[in-house]
PDB file of C-alpha atoms in Angstrom:
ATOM      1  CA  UNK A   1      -6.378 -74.590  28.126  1.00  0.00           C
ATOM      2  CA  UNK A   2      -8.699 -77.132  28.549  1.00  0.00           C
ATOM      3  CA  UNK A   3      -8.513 -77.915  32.516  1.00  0.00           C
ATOM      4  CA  UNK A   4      -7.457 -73.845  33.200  1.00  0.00           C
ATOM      5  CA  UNK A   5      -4.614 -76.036  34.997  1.00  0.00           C
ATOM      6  CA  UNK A   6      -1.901 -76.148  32.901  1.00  0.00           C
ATOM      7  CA  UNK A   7      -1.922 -72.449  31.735  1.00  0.00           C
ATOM      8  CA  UNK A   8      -2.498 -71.007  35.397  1.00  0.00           C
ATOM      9  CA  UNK A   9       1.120 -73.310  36.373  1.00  0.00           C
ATOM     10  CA  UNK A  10       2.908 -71.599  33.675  1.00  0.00           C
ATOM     11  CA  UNK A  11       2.099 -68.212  33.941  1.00  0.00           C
ATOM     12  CA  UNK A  12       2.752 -68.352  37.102  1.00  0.00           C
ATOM     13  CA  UNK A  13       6.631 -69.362  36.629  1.00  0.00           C
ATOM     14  CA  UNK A  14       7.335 -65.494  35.646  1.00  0.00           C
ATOM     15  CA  UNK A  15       8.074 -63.114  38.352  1.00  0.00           C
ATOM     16  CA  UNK A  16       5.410 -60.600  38.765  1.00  0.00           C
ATOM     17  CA  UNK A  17       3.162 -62.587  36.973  1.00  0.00           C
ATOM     18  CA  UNK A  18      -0.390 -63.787  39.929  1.00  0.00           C
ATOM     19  CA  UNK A  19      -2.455 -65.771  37.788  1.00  0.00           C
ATOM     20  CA  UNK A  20      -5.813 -67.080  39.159  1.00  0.00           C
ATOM     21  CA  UNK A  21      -8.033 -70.157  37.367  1.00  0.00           C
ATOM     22  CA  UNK A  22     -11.591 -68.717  37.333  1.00  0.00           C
ATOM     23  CA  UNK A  23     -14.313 -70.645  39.115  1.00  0.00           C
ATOM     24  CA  UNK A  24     -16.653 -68.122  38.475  1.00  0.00           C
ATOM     25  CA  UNK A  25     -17.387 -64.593  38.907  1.00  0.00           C
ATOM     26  CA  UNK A  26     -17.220 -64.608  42.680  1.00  0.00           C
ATOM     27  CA  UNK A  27     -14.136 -66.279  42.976  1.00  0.00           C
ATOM     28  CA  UNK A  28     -12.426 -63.812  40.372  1.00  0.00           C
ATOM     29  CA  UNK A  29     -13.711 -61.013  41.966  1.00  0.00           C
ATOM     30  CA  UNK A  30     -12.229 -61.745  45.115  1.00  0.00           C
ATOM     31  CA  UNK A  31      -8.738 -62.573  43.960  1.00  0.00           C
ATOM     32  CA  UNK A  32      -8.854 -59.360  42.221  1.00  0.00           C
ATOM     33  CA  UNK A  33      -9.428 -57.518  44.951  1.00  0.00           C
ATOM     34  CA  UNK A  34      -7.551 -59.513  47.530  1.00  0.00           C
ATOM     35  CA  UNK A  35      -4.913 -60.879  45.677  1.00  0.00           C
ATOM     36  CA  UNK A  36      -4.518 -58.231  42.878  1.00  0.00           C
ATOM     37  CA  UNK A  37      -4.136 -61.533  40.400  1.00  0.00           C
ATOM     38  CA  UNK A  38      -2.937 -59.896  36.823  1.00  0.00           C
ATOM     39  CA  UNK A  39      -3.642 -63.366  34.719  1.00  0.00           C
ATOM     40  CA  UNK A  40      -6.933 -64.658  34.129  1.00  0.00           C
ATOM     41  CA  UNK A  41      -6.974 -68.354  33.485  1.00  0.00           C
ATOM     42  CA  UNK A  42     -10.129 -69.733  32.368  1.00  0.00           C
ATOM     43  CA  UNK A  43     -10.825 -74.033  31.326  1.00  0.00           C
ATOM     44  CA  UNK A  44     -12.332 -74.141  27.993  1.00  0.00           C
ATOM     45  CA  UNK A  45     -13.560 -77.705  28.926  1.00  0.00           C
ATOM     46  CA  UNK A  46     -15.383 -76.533  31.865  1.00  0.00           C
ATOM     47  CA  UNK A  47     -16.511 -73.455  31.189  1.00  0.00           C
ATOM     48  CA  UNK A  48     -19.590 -72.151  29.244  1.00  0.00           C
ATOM     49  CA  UNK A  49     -18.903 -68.835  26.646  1.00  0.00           C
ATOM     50  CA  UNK A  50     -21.717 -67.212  28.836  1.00  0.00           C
ATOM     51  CA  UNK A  51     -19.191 -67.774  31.829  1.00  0.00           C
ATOM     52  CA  UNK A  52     -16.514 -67.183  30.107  1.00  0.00           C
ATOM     53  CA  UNK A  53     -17.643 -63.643  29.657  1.00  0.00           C
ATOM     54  CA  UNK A  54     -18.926 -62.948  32.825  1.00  0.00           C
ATOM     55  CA  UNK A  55     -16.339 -64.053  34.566  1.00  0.00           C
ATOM     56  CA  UNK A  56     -13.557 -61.657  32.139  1.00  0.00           C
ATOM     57  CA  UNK A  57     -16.087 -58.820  32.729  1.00  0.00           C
ATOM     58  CA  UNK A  58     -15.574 -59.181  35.915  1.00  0.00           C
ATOM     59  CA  UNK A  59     -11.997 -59.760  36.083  1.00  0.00           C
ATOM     60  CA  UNK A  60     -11.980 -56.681  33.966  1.00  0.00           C
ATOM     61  CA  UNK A  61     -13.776 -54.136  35.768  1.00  0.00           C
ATOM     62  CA  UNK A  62     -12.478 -55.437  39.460  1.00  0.00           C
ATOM     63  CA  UNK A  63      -9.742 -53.202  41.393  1.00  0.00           C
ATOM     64  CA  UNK A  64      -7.517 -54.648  43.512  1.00  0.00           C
ATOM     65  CA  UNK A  65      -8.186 -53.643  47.415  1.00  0.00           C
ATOM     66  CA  UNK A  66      -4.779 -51.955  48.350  1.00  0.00           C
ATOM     67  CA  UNK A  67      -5.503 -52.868  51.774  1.00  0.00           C
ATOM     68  CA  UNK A  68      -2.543 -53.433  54.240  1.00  0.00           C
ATOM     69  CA  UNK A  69      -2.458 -56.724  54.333  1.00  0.00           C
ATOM     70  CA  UNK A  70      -2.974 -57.501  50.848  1.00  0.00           C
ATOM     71  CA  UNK A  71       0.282 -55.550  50.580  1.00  0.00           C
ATOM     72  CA  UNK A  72       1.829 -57.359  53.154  1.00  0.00           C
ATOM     73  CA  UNK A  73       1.028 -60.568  50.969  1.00  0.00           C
ATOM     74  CA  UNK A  74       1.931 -59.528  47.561  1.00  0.00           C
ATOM     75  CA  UNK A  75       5.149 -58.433  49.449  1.00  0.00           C
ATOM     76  CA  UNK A  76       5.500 -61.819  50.771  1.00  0.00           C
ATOM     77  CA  UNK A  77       4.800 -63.007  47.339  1.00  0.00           C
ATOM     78  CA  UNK A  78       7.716 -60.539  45.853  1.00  0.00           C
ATOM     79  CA  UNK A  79      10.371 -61.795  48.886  1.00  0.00           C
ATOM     80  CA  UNK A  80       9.450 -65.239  47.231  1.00  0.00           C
ATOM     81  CA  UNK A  81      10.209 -64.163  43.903  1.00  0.00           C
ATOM     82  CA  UNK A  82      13.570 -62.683  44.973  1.00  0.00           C
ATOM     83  CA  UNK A  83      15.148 -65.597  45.915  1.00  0.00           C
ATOM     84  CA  UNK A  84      14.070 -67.913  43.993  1.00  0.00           C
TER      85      UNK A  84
END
């Protein structure tokens, strides 16, 4: 996807389905971790290959936190899903 945009929208439509637009490798990082995001989406037009591969590296080798209050918000995020 060129803007990231458009891609990050859709996947996130399906239940169960976090996606996160990558920044860079900071900002993936801590959506891993915090936010347990299971959908990298990265903008082609913006985004050098160098980046781009840092920033999936990192996404990649991140674990998600399992703190209680991350819980608490993918929970949230699941009531959401629910009744939608």
């Amino acid at each position: 996807c060129g803007s990231g945009v458009g891609v990050d929208v859709v996947a996130n439509k399906f239940d169960g389905i976090r996606s996160g637009l990558a920044i860079n490798k900071e900002q993936i990082e801590a959506a891993r971790r915090d936010d347990n995001i299971n959908v990298l989406a990265i903008a082609s037009d913006f985004t050098s290959e160098e980046d781009a591969q840092e920033v999936v590296r990192t996404f990649l080798k991140t674990e998600f936190a399992d703190e209680e209050r991350f819980n608490r918000r993918l929970a949230e995020i699941g009531d959401i899903e629910e009744t939608n």
